[in-house]
PDB file of C-alpha atoms in Angstrom:
ATOM      1  CA  UNK A   1      -5.188   7.142   0.128  1.00 83.00           C
ATOM      2  CA  UNK A   2      -6.641   8.842   3.124  1.00 87.00           C
ATOM      3  CA  UNK A   3      -9.063   5.778   3.492  1.00 89.00           C
ATOM      4  CA  UNK A   4      -6.338   2.978   3.277  1.00 89.00           C
ATOM      5  CA  UNK A   5      -6.797   2.446   7.183  1.00 90.00           C
ATOM      6  CA  UNK A   6     -10.359   1.525   6.423  1.00 91.00           C
ATOM      7  CA  UNK A   7      -9.217  -1.895   4.900  1.00 89.00           C
ATOM      8  CA  UNK A   8      -5.263  -1.975   5.341  1.00 89.00           C
ATOM      9  CA  UNK A   9      -4.578  -3.501   8.723  1.00 86.00           C
ATOM     10  CA  UNK A  10      -0.687  -2.487   8.382  1.00 86.00           C
ATOM     11  CA  UNK A  11      -1.797   1.275   8.005  1.00 91.00           C
ATOM     12  CA  UNK A  12      -2.348   2.790  11.246  1.00 93.00           C
ATOM     13  CA  UNK A  13      -2.580   6.735   9.985  1.00 94.00           C
ATOM     14  CA  UNK A  14      -2.536   8.460   7.077  1.00 95.00           C
ATOM     15  CA  UNK A  15      -2.007  12.453   6.856  1.00 95.00           C
ATOM     16  CA  UNK A  16      -1.797  14.563   3.582  1.00 95.00           C
ATOM     17  CA  UNK A  17       1.298  16.342   3.636  1.00 95.00           C
ATOM     18  CA  UNK A  18       1.092  18.664   0.501  1.00 93.00           C
ATOM     19  CA  UNK A  19      -1.761  20.869  -1.221  1.00 89.00           C
ATOM     20  CA  UNK A  20      -1.544  18.712  -4.593  1.00 90.00           C
ATOM     21  CA  UNK A  21      -2.372  15.393  -2.353  1.00 88.00           C
ATOM     22  CA  UNK A  22       0.784  13.713  -3.741  1.00 93.00           C
ATOM     23  CA  UNK A  23       2.635  13.017  -0.492  1.00 95.00           C
ATOM     24  CA  UNK A  24       0.917  11.270   2.773  1.00 95.00           C
ATOM     25  CA  UNK A  25       2.746  10.691   5.928  1.00 95.00           C
ATOM     26  CA  UNK A  26       1.827   7.335   6.979  1.00 94.00           C
ATOM     27  CA  UNK A  27       2.228   4.877   9.918  1.00 94.00           C
ATOM     28  CA  UNK A  28       2.700   1.466   8.930  1.00 88.00           C
ATOM     29  CA  UNK A  29       3.235  -1.562  11.117  1.00 84.00           C
ATOM     30  CA  UNK A  30       4.626  -4.459   9.325  1.00 74.00           C
ATOM     31  CA  UNK A  31       4.869  -6.894  12.298  1.00 71.00           C
ATOM     32  CA  UNK A  32       8.519  -7.101  13.075  1.00 70.00           C
ATOM     33  CA  UNK A  33       9.028  -3.097  12.472  1.00 75.00           C
ATOM     34  CA  UNK A  34       7.299   0.156  12.333  1.00 84.00           C
ATOM     35  CA  UNK A  35       7.516   2.811  10.017  1.00 85.00           C
ATOM     36  CA  UNK A  36       6.702   6.681   9.898  1.00 91.00           C
ATOM     37  CA  UNK A  37       7.581   7.559   6.569  1.00 91.00           C
ATOM     38  CA  UNK A  38       6.242   9.731   3.455  1.00 93.00           C
ATOM     39  CA  UNK A  39       3.919   7.639   0.890  1.00 93.00           C
ATOM     40  CA  UNK A  40       4.348   9.552  -2.586  1.00 96.00           C
ATOM     41  CA  UNK A  41       2.137   9.044  -5.636  1.00 96.00           C
ATOM     42  CA  UNK A  42       4.570   8.624  -8.537  1.00 95.00           C
ATOM     43  CA  UNK A  43       1.880   7.904 -11.274  1.00 96.00           C
ATOM     44  CA  UNK A  44      -1.724   8.637 -11.993  1.00 95.00           C
ATOM     45  CA  UNK A  45      -3.663   7.719 -15.166  1.00 96.00           C
ATOM     46  CA  UNK A  46      -7.276   8.922 -14.142  1.00 93.00           C
ATOM     47  CA  UNK A  47      -9.559   6.260 -13.375  1.00 90.00           C
ATOM     48  CA  UNK A  48      -7.098   3.495 -14.747  1.00 95.00           C
ATOM     49  CA  UNK A  49      -3.785   3.454 -12.761  1.00 97.00           C
ATOM     50  CA  UNK A  50      -2.261   4.785  -9.252  1.00 95.00           C
ATOM     51  CA  UNK A  51       1.264   3.966  -8.272  1.00 97.00           C
ATOM     52  CA  UNK A  52       2.657   5.176  -4.956  1.00 95.00           C
ATOM     53  CA  UNK A  53       6.166   4.339  -3.087  1.00 95.00           C
ATOM     54  CA  UNK A  54       7.721   4.817   0.095  1.00 92.00           C
ATOM     55  CA  UNK A  55      11.232   4.720   0.978  1.00 89.00           C
ATOM     56  CA  UNK A  56      12.493   3.973   4.422  1.00 83.00           C
ATOM     57  CA  UNK A  57      16.185   3.385   5.684  1.00 76.00           C
ATOM     58  CA  UNK A  58      16.293  -0.170   5.025  1.00 77.00           C
ATOM     59  CA  UNK A  59      13.657  -0.506   2.380  1.00 82.00           C
ATOM     60  CA  UNK A  60      11.327   0.604  -0.491  1.00 89.00           C
ATOM     61  CA  UNK A  61       7.745  -0.455  -1.445  1.00 88.00           C
ATOM     62  CA  UNK A  62       6.049   0.472  -4.476  1.00 94.00           C
ATOM     63  CA  UNK A  63       1.942  -0.068  -4.790  1.00 92.00           C
ATOM     64  CA  UNK A  64       0.224  -0.456  -7.930  1.00 95.00           C
ATOM     65  CA  UNK A  65      -3.495  -0.089  -8.245  1.00 93.00           C
ATOM     66  CA  UNK A  66      -5.049  -0.892 -11.886  1.00 96.00           C
ATOM     67  CA  UNK A  67      -8.685  -0.240 -12.461  1.00 94.00           C
ATOM     68  CA  UNK A  68     -10.035  -2.101 -15.399  1.00 94.00           C
ATOM     69  CA  UNK A  69     -13.570  -1.425 -16.729  1.00 92.00           C
ATOM     70  CA  UNK A  70     -15.263  -5.057 -17.426  1.00 93.00           C
ATOM     71  CA  UNK A  71     -18.906  -3.984 -18.596  1.00 94.00           C
ATOM     72  CA  UNK A  72     -20.912  -2.612 -15.922  1.00 91.00           C
ATOM     73  CA  UNK A  73     -18.053  -3.834 -13.495  1.00 88.00           C
ATOM     74  CA  UNK A  74     -14.502  -2.805 -12.399  1.00 88.00           C
ATOM     75  CA  UNK A  75     -11.868  -5.116 -11.733  1.00 90.00           C
ATOM     76  CA  UNK A  76      -9.244  -3.346  -9.309  1.00 89.00           C
ATOM     77  CA  UNK A  77      -5.536  -5.433  -9.175  1.00 90.00           C
ATOM     78  CA  UNK A  78      -3.287  -4.222  -6.492  1.00 89.00           C
ATOM     79  CA  UNK A  79       0.351  -5.169  -6.883  1.00 90.00           C
ATOM     80  CA  UNK A  80       3.007  -4.552  -4.119  1.00 87.00           C
ATOM     81  CA  UNK A  81       6.817  -4.684  -4.721  1.00 89.00           C
ATOM     82  CA  UNK A  82       9.096  -4.548  -1.609  1.00 85.00           C
ATOM     83  CA  UNK A  83      12.833  -4.275  -1.746  1.00 87.00           C
ATOM     84  CA  UNK A  84      14.783  -4.742   1.449  1.00 82.00           C
ATOM     85  CA  UNK A  85      18.357  -3.476   1.979  1.00 82.00           C
ATOM     86  CA  UNK A  86      20.963  -3.982   4.645  1.00 80.00           C
ATOM     87  CA  UNK A  87      19.965  -5.738   7.698  1.00 75.00           C
ATOM     88  CA  UNK A  88      16.520  -5.596   6.625  1.00 74.00           C
ATOM     89  CA  UNK A  89      17.229  -8.080   3.901  1.00 79.00           C
ATOM     90  CA  UNK A  90      17.963 -10.735   6.716  1.00 78.00           C
ATOM     91  CA  UNK A  91      14.312 -10.718   7.955  1.00 73.00           C
ATOM     92  CA  UNK A  92      13.006 -10.891   4.125  1.00 75.00           C
ATOM     93  CA  UNK A  93      11.496 -14.495   4.941  1.00 76.00           C
ATOM     94  CA  UNK A  94       9.591 -13.035   7.924  1.00 75.00           C
ATOM     95  CA  UNK A  95       8.251 -10.059   6.024  1.00 73.00           C
ATOM     96  CA  UNK A  96       7.028 -11.975   3.190  1.00 75.00           C
ATOM     97  CA  UNK A  97       5.223 -14.612   5.106  1.00 76.00           C
ATOM     98  CA  UNK A  98       3.801 -11.782   7.281  1.00 75.00           C
ATOM     99  CA  UNK A  99       2.769  -9.653   4.435  1.00 75.00           C
ATOM    100  CA  UNK A 100       1.067 -12.277   2.604  1.00 79.00           C
ATOM    101  CA  UNK A 101      -1.408 -13.134   5.361  1.00 82.00           C
ATOM    102  CA  UNK A 102      -2.043  -9.542   5.943  1.00 82.00           C
ATOM    103  CA  UNK A 103      -2.433  -8.881   1.815  1.00 82.00           C
ATOM    104  CA  UNK A 104      -5.144 -11.563   1.768  1.00 86.00           C
ATOM    105  CA  UNK A 105      -6.974 -10.053   4.985  1.00 89.00           C
ATOM    106  CA  UNK A 106      -6.798  -6.519   3.290  1.00 87.00           C
ATOM    107  CA  UNK A 107      -8.171  -7.573  -0.009  1.00 86.00           C
ATOM    108  CA  UNK A 108     -11.011  -9.556   1.615  1.00 89.00           C
ATOM    109  CA  UNK A 109     -11.819  -6.307   3.656  1.00 90.00           C
ATOM    110  CA  UNK A 110     -11.371  -4.028   0.551  1.00 86.00           C
ATOM    111  CA  UNK A 111     -13.556  -6.344  -1.529  1.00 86.00           C
ATOM    112  CA  UNK A 112     -16.524  -6.246   1.489  1.00 89.00           C
ATOM    113  CA  UNK A 113     -16.281  -2.455   1.316  1.00 88.00           C
ATOM    114  CA  UNK A 114     -16.335  -2.171  -2.372  1.00 83.00           C
ATOM    115  CA  UNK A 115     -19.627  -4.699  -2.844  1.00 86.00           C
ATOM    116  CA  UNK A 116     -21.400  -3.002   0.056  1.00 86.00           C
TER     117      UNK A 116
END
């Protein structure tokens, strides 16, 4: 989790918060707002799945990383789910548009790192 700043342009800093490494303080810039929140590991299946989430005042997002062995290769699938509440709901269109662009750039950066 601490290496997310290497490929995710939205995440500016990550700091481990507990000895089990299940909670991280993260600084996120989503374009129209910035967050300093706790990112929690919700579920881990070793070498298969990592699920983590963050809840802020007006939103919650959950990230799911799935690793699937395909012969000598590994396929990584990342899915993000974001729920906006209250006044943040009004910004949903802008957030989705911004995140789509950022996600494509992040995945291309991650692909380059993994293939190097």
